[in-house]
PDB file of C-alpha atoms and ligand atoms in Angstrom:
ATOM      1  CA  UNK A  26       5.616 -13.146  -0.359  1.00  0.00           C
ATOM      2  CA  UNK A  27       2.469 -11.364   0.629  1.00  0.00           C
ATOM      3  CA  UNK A  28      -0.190 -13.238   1.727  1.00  0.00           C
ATOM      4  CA  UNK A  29      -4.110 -12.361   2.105  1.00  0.00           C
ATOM      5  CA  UNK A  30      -3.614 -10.720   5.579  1.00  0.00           C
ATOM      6  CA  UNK A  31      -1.023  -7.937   3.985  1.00  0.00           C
ATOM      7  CA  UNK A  32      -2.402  -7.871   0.430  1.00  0.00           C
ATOM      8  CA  UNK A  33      -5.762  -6.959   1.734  1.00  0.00           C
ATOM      9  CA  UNK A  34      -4.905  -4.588   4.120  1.00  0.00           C
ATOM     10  CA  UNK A  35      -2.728  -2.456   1.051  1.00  0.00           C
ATOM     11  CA  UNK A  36      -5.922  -3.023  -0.805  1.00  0.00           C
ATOM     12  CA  UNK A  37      -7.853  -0.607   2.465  1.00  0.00           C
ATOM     13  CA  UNK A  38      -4.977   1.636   2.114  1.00  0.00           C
ATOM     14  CA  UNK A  39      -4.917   2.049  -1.827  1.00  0.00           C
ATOM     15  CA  UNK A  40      -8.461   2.689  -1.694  1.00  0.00           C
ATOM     16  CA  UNK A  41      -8.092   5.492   0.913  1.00  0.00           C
ATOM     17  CA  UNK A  42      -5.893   7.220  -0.670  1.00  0.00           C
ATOM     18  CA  UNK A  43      -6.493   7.124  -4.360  1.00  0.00           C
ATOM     19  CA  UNK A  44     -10.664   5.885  -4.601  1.00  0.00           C
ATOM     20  CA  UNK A  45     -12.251   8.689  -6.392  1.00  0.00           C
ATOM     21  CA  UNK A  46      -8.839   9.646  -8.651  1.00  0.00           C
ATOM     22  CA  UNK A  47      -9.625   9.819 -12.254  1.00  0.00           C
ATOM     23  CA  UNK A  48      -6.936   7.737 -14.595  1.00  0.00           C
ATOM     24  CA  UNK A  49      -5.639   9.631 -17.245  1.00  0.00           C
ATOM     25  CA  UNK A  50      -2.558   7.152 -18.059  1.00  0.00           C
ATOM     26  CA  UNK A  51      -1.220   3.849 -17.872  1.00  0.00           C
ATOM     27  CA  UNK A  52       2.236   3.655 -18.694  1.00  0.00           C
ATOM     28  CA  UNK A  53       4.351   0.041 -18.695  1.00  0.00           C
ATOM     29  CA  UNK A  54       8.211   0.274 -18.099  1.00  0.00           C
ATOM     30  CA  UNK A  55       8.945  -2.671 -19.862  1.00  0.00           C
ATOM     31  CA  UNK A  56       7.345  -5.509 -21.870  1.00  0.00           C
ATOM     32  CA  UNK A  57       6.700  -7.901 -19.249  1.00  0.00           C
ATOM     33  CA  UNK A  58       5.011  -4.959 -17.074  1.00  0.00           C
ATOM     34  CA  UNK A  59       1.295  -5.648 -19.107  1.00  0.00           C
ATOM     35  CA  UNK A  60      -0.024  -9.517 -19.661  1.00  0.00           C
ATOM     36  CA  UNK A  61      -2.744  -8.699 -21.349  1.00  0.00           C
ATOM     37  CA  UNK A  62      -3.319  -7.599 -24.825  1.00  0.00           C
ATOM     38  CA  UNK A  63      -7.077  -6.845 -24.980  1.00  0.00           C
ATOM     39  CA  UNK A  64      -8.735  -4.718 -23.705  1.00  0.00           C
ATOM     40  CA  UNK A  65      -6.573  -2.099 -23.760  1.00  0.00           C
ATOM     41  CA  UNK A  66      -5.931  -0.131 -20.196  1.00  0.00           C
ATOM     42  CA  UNK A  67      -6.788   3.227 -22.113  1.00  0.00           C
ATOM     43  CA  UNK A  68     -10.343   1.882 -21.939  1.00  0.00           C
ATOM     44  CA  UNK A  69     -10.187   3.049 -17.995  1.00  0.00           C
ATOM     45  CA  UNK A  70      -8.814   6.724 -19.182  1.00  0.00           C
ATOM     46  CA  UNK A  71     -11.142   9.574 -17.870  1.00  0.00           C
ATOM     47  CA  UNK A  72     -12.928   7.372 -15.181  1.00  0.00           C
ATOM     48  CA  UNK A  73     -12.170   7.551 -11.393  1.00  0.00           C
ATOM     49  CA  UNK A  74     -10.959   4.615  -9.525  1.00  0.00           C
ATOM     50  CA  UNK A  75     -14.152   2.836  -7.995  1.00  0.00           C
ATOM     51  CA  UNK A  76     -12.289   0.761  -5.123  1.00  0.00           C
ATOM     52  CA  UNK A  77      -9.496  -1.281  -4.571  1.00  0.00           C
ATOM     53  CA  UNK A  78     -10.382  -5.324  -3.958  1.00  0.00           C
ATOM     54  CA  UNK A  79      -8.556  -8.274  -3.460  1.00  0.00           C
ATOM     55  CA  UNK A  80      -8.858 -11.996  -4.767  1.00  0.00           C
ATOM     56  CA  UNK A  81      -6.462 -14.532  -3.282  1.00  0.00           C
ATOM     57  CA  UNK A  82      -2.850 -12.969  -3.990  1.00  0.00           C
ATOM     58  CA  UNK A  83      -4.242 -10.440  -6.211  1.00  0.00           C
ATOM     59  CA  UNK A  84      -4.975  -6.707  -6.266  1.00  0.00           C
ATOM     60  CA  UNK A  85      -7.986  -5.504  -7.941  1.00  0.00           C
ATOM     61  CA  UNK A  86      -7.590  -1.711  -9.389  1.00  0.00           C
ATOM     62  CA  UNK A  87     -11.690  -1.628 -10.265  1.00  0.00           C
ATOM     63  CA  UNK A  88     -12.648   1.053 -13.068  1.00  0.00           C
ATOM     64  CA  UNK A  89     -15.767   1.182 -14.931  1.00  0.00           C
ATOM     65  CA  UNK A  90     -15.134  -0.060 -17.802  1.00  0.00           C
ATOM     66  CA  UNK A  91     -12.094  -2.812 -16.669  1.00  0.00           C
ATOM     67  CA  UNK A  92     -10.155  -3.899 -13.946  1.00  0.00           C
ATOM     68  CA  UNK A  93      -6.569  -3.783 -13.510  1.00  0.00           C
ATOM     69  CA  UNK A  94      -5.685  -7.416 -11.207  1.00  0.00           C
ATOM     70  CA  UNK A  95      -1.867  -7.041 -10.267  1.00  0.00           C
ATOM     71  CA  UNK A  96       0.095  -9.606  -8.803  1.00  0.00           C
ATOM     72  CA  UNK A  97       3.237  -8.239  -6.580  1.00  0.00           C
ATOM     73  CA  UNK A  98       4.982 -11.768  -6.598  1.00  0.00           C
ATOM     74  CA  UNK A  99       7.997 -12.319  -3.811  1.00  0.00           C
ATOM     75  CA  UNK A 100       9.467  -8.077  -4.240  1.00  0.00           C
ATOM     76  CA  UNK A 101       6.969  -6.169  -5.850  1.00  0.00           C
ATOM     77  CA  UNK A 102       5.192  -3.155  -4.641  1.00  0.00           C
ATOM     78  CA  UNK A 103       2.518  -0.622  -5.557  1.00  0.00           C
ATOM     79  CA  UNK A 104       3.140   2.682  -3.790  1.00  0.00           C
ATOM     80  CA  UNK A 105       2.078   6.672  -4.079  1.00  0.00           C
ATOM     81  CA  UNK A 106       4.543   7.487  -6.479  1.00  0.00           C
ATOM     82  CA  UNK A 107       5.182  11.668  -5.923  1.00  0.00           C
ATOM     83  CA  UNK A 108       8.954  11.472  -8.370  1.00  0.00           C
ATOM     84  CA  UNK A 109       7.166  10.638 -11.223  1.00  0.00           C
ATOM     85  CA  UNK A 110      10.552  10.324 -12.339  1.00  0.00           C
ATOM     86  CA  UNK A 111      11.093   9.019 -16.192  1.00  0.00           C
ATOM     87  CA  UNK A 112      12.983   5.508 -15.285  1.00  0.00           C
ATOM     88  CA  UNK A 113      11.873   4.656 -11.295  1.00  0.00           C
ATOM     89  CA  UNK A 114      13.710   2.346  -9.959  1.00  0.00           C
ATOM     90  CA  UNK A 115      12.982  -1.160 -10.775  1.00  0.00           C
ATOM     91  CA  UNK A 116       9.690   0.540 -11.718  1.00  0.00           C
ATOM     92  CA  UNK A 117       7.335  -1.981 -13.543  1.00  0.00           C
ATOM     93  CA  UNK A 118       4.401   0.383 -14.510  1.00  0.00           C
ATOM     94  CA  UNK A 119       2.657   3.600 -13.370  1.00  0.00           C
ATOM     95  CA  UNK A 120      -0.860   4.517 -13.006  1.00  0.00           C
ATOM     96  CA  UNK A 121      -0.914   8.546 -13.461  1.00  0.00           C
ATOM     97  CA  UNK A 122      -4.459   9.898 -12.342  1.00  0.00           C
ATOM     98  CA  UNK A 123      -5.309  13.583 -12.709  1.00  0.00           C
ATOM     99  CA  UNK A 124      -3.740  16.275 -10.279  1.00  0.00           C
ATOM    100  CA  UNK A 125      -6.156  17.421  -7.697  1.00  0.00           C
ATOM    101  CA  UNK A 126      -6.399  20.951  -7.077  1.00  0.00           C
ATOM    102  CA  UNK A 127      -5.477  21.810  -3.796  1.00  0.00           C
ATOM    103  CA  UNK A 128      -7.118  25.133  -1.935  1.00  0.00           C
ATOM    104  CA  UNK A 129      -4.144  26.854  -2.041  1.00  0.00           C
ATOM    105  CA  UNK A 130      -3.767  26.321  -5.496  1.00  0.00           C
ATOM    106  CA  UNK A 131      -0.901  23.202  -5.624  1.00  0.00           C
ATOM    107  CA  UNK A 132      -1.623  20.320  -7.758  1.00  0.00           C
ATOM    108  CA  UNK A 133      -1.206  16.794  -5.861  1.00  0.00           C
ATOM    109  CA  UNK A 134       0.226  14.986  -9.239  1.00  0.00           C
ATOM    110  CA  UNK A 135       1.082  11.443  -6.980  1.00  0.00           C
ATOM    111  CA  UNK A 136       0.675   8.749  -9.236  1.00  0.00           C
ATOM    112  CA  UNK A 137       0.783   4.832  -8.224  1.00  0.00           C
ATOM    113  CA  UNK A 138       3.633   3.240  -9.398  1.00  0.00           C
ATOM    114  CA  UNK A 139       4.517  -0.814  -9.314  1.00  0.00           C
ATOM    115  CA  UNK A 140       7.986  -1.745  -8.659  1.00  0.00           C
ATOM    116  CA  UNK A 141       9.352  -4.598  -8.501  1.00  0.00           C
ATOM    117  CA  UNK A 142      13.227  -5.441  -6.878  1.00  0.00           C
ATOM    118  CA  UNK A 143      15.202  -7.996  -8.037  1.00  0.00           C
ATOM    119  CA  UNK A 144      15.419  -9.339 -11.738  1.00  0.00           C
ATOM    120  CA  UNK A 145      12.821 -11.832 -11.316  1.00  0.00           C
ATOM    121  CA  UNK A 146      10.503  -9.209 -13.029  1.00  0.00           C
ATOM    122  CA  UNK A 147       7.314 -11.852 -12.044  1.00  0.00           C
ATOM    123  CA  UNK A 148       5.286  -8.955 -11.107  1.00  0.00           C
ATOM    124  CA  UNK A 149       2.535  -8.214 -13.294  1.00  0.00           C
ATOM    125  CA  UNK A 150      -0.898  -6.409 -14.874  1.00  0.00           C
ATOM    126  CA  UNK A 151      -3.683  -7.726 -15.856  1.00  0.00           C
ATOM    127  CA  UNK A 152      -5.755  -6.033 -18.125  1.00  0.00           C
ATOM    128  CA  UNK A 153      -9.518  -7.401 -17.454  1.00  0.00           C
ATOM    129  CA  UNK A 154     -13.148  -6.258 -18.735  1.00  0.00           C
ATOM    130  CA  UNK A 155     -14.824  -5.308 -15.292  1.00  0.00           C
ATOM    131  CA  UNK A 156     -17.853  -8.174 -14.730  1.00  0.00           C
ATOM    132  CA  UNK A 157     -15.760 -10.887 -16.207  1.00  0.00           C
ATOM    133  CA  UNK A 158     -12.320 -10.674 -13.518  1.00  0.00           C
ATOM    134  CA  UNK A 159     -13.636 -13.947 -11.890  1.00  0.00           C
ATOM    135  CA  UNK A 160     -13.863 -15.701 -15.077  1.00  0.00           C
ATOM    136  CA  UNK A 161     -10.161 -14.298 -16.393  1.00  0.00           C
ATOM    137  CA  UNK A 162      -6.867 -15.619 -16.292  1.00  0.00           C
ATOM    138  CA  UNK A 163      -5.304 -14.836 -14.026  1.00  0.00           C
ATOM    139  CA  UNK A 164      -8.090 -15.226 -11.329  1.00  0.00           C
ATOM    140  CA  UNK A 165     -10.392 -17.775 -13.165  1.00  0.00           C
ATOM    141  CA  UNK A 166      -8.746 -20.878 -11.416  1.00  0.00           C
ATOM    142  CA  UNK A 167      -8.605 -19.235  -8.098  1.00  0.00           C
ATOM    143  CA  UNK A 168     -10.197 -21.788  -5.127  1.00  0.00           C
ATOM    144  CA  UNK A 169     -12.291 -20.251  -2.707  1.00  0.00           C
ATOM    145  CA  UNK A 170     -11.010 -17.474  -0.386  1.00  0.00           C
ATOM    146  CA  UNK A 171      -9.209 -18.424   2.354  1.00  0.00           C
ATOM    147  CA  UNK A 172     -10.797 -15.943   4.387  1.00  0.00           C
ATOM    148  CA  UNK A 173     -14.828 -16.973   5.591  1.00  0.00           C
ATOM    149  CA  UNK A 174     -14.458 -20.390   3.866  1.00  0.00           C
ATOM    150  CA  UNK A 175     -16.503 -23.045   6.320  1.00  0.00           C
ATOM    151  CA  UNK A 176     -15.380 -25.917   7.920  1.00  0.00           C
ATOM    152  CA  UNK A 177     -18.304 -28.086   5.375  1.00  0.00           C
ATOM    153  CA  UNK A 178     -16.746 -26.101   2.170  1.00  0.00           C
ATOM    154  CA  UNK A 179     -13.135 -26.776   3.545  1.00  0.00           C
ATOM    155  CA  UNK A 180     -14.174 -30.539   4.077  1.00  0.00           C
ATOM    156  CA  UNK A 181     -15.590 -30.732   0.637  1.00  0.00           C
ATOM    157  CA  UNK A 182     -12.205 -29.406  -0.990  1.00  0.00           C
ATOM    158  CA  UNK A 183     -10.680 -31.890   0.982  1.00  0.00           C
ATOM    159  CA  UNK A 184     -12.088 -34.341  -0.324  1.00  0.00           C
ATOM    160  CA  UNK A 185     -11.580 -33.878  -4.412  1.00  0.00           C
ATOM    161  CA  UNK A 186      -8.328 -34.771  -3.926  1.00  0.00           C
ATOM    162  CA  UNK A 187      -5.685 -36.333  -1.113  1.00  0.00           C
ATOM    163  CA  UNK A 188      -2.890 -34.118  -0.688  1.00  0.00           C
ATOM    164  CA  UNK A 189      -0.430 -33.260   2.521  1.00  0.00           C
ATOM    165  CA  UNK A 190      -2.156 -30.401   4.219  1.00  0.00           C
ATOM    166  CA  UNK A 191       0.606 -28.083   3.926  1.00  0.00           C
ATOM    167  CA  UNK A 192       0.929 -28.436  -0.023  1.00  0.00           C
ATOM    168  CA  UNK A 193      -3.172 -27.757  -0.130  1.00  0.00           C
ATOM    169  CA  UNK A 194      -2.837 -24.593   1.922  1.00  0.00           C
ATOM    170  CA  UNK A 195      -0.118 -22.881  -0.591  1.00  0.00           C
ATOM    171  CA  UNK A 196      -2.060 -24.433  -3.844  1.00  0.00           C
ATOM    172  CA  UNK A 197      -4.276 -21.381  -4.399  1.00  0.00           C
ATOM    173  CA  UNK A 198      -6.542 -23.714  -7.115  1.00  0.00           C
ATOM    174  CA  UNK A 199      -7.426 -25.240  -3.693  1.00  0.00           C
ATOM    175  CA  UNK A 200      -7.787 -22.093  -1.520  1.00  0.00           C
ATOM    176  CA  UNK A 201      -6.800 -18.847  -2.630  1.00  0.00           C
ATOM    177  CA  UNK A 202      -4.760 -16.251  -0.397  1.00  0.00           C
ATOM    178  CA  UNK A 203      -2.300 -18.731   1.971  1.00  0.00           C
ATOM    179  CA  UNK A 204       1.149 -18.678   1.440  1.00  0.00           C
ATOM    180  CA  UNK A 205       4.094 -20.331   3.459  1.00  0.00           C
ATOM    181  CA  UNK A 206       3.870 -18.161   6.454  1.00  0.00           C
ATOM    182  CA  UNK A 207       0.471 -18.470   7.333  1.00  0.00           C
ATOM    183  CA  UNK A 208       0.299 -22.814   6.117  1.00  0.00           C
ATOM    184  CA  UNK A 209       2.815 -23.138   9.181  1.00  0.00           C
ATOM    185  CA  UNK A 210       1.183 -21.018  11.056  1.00  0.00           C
ATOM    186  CA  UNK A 211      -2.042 -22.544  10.417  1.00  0.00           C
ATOM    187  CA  UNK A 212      -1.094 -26.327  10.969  1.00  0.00           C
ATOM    188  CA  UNK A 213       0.705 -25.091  14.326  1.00  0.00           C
ATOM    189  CA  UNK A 214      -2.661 -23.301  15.205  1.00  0.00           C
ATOM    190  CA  UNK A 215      -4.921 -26.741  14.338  1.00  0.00           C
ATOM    191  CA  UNK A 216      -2.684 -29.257  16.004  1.00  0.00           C
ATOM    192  CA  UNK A 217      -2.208 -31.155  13.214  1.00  0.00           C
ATOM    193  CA  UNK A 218       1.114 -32.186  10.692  1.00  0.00           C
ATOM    194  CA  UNK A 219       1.784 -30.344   8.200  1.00  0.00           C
ATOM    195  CA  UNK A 220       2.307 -33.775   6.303  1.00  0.00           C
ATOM    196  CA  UNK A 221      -0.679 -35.147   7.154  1.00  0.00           C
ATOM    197  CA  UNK A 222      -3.106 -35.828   3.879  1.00  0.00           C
ATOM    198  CA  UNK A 223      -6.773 -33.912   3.342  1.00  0.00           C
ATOM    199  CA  UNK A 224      -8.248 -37.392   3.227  1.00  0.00           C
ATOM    200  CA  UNK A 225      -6.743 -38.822   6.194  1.00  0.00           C
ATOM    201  CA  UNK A 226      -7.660 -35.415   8.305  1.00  0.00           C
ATOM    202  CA  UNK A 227     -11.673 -35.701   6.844  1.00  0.00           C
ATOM    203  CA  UNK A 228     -14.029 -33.478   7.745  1.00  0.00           C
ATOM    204  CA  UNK A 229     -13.271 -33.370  11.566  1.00  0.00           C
ATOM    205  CA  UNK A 230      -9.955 -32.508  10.450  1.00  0.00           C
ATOM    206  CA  UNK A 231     -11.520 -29.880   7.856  1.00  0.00           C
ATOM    207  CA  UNK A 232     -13.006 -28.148  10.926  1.00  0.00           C
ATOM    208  CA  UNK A 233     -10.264 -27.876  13.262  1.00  0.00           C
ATOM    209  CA  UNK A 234      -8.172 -26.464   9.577  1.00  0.00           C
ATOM    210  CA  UNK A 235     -11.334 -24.020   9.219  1.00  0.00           C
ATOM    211  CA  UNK A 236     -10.712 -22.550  12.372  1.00  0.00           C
ATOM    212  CA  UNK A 237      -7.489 -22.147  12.427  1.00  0.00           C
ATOM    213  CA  UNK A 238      -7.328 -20.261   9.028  1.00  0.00           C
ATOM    214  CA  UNK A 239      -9.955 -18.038  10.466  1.00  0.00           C
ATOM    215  CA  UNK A 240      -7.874 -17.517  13.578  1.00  0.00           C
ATOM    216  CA  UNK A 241      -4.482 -16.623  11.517  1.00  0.00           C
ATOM    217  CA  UNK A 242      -5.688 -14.534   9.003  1.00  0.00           C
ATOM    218  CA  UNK A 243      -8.046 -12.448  11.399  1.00  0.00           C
ATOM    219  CA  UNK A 244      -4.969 -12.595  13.676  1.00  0.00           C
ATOM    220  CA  UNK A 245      -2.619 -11.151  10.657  1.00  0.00           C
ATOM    221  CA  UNK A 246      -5.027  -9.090   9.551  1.00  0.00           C
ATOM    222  CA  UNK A 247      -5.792  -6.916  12.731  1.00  0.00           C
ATOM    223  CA  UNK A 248      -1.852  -6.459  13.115  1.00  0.00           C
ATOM    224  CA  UNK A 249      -1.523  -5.348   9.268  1.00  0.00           C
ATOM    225  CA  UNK A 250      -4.034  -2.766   9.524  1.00  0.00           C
ATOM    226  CA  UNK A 251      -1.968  -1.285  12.308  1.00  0.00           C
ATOM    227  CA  UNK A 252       0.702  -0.065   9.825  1.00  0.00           C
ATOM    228  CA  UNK A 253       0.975   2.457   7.231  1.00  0.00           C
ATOM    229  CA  UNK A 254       2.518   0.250   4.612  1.00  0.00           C
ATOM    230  CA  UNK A 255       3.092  -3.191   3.716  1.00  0.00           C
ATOM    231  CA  UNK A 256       4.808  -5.464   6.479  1.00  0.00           C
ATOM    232  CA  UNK A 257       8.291  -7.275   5.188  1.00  0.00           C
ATOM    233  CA  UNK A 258       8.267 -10.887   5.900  1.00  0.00           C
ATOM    234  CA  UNK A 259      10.606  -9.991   8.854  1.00  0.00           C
ATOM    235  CA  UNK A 260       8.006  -7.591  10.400  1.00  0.00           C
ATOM    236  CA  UNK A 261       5.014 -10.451  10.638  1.00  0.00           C
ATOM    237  CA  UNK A 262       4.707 -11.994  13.963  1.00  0.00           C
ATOM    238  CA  UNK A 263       4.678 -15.523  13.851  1.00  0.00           C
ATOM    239  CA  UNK A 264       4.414 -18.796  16.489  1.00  0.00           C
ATOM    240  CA  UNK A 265       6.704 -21.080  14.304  1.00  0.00           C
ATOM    241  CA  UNK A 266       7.124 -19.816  10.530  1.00  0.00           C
ATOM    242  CA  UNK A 267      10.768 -18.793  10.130  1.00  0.00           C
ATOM    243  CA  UNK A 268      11.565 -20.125  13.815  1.00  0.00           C
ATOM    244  CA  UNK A 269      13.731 -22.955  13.418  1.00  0.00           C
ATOM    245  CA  UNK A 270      15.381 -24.364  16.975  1.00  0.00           C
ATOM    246  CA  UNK A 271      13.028 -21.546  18.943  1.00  0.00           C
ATOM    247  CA  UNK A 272      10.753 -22.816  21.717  1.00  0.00           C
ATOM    248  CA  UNK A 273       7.504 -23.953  20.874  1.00  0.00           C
ATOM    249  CA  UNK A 274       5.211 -21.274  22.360  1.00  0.00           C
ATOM    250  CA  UNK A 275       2.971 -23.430  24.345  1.00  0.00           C
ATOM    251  CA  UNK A 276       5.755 -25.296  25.710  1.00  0.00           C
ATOM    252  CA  UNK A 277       4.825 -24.309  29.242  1.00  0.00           C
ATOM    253  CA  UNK A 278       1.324 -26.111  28.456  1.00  0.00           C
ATOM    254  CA  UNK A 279       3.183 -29.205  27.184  1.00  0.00           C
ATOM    255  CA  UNK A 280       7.201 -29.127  28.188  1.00  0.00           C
ATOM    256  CA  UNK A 281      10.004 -28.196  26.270  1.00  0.00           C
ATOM    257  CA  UNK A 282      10.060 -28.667  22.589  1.00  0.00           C
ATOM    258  CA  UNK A 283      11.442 -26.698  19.719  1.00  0.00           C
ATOM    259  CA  UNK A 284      10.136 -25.919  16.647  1.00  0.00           C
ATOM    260  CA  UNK A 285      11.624 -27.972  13.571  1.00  0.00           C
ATOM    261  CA  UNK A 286      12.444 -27.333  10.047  1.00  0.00           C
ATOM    262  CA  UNK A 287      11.930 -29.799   6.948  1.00  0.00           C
ATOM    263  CA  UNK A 288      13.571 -27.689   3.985  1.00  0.00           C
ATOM    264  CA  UNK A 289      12.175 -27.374   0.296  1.00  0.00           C
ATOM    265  CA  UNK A 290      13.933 -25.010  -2.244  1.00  0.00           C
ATOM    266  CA  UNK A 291      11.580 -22.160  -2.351  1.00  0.00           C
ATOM    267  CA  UNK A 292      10.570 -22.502   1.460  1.00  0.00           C
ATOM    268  CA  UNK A 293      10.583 -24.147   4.751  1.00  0.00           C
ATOM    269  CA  UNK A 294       8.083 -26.277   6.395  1.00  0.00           C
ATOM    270  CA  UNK A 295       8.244 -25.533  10.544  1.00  0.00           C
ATOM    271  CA  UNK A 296       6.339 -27.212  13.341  1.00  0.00           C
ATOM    272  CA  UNK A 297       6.551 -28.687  16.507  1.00  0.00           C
ATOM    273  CA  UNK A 298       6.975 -32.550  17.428  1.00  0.00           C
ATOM    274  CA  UNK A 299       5.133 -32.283  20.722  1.00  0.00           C
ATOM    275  CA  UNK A 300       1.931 -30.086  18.875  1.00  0.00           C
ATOM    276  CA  UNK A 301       1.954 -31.484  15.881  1.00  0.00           C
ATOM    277  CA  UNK A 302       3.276 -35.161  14.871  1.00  0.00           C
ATOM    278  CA  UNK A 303       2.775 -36.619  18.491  1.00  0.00           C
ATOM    279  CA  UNK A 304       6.412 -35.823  18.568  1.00  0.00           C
ATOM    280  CA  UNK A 305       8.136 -37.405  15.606  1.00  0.00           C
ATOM    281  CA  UNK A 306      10.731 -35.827  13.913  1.00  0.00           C
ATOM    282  CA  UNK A 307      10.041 -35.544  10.349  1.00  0.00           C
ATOM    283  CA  UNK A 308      12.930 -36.219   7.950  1.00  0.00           C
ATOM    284  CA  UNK A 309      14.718 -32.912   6.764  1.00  0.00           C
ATOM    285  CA  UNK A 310      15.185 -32.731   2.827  1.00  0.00           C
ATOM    286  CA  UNK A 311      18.183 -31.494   2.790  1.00  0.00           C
ATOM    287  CA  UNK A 312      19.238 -34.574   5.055  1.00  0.00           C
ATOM    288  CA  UNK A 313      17.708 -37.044   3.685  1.00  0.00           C
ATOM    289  CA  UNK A 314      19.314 -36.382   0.378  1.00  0.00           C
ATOM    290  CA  UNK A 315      22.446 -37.289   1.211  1.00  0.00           C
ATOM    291  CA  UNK A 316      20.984 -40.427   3.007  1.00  0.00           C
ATOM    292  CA  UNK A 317      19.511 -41.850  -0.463  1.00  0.00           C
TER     293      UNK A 317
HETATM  294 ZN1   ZN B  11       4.351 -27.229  20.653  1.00  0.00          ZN
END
């Protein structure tokens, strides 16, 4: 899934290429496309597209009069559309803005249009009044952005509630924008388990985590903005997400070690002994189960 690095860095695109671009239609493919009943995305007819943001996860589509806040989930994309075709595949919705007029005459008619692979169909529109976005569903219960948060704010959200390190990195009520990429990459950065609790870590802990999370999302940021479109999950350099039984990058600093896996159903935790757990092997899941 897209974290804040690649979300952020479509959000600079987006804005390049359609800011200014007056809507003239919003049209959902299927039922699930819109969440919101009220207010109505014809409100945002006739008025140009003020900038593209980005809250945690979410895209920000700013208008006037409302916001659009989409959420691509694991396969869903929002790309110049030039087909306009009349069923796109696994097309979600379309934002249609008016053609510009080119010198030589030629319309440009590209719309933006949100697809969405698989049959999942978890990627959505909001429909928001513009002012009130951080105080909507599906943003109001957002934590603070990941990106800029201090080592003393990071210590304080620590400290509401003891949870493995790991878990509070994905839980965007905690801190918005992480996903499971950049939590591995992000305890492999700090030193420190990805098991380990916010309470037990405290606020020294809090600002080794702060500066790590500054270093991976600048880190994934700067290579994001190097591409024309949206990285795949393949594409995104990392030092141990997705590198199961791979060397541990700094192993010439500390020896050989390899990074580990401890599996969960909808991802996989990876670090290294040596770095990390002052080299105990954590159980795997998917080991341990038969073990019980
Ligand atoms: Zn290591």
């Amino acid at each position: 899934m897209p974290e804040m690095p690649e979300i952020e860095a479509h959000a600079e695109r987006l804005e390049a290429q359609f800011g200014g671009r007056v809507l003239t239609k919003f049209v959902p493919f299927n039922f699930t496309a819109l969440k919101t009943a009220v207010p109505a995305p014809d409100a945002a007819y006739g008025f140009a597209l003020q900038s593209v943001g980005r809250r945690g996860k979410y895209l920000l589509l700013r208008f006037e009069p409302i916001t659009f806040v989409i959420h691509l989930m694991q396969g869903g994309r929002l790309l110049a559309d030039t087909k306009l075709s009349a069923k796109p595949r696994g097309g979600q919705a379309r934002f249609v803005f008016e053609p510009i007029e080119g010198d030589d005459g030629s319309g440009d008619e590209t719309a933006l249009l949100l697809t969405e692979q698989g049959k999942e169909r978890r990627a959505g529109v909001w429909c928001v009044a513009a002012g009130e976005v951080d105080a909507t569903p599906p943003v109001d219960k957002l934590g603070p952005e990941a990106a800029g948060i201090t080592a003393d704010e990071l210590a304080a959200r620590f400290a509401e509630k003891s949870m493995r390190v790991h878990g509070f990195l994905r839980d965007q009520r905690m801190i918005a924008g992480i996903g499971r990429r950049l939590a591995n990459e992000i305890c492999w950065t700090a030193r420190v388990s990805p098991f380990a609790t916010t309470k037990s870590l405290g606020a020294d802990g809090a600002e080794v985590v702060a500066a790590a999370i500054a270093t991976c999302v600048e880190d994934g940021l700067a290579e994001e903005r190097e591409r024309d479109e949206m990285s795949s999950s393949k594409q995104r350099t990392s030092a141990v997400h997705n590198r199961t039984d791979d060397e541990c990058p700094r192993s010439d600093e500390h020896g050989p070690d390899t990074i580990r896996a401890v599996e969960y159903s909808g991802y996989t935790v990876n670090y290294c002994p040596t770095c990390q757990t002052g080299g105990k092997i954590l159980a795997d899941n998917t080991t341990s189960k038969f073990l019980k």
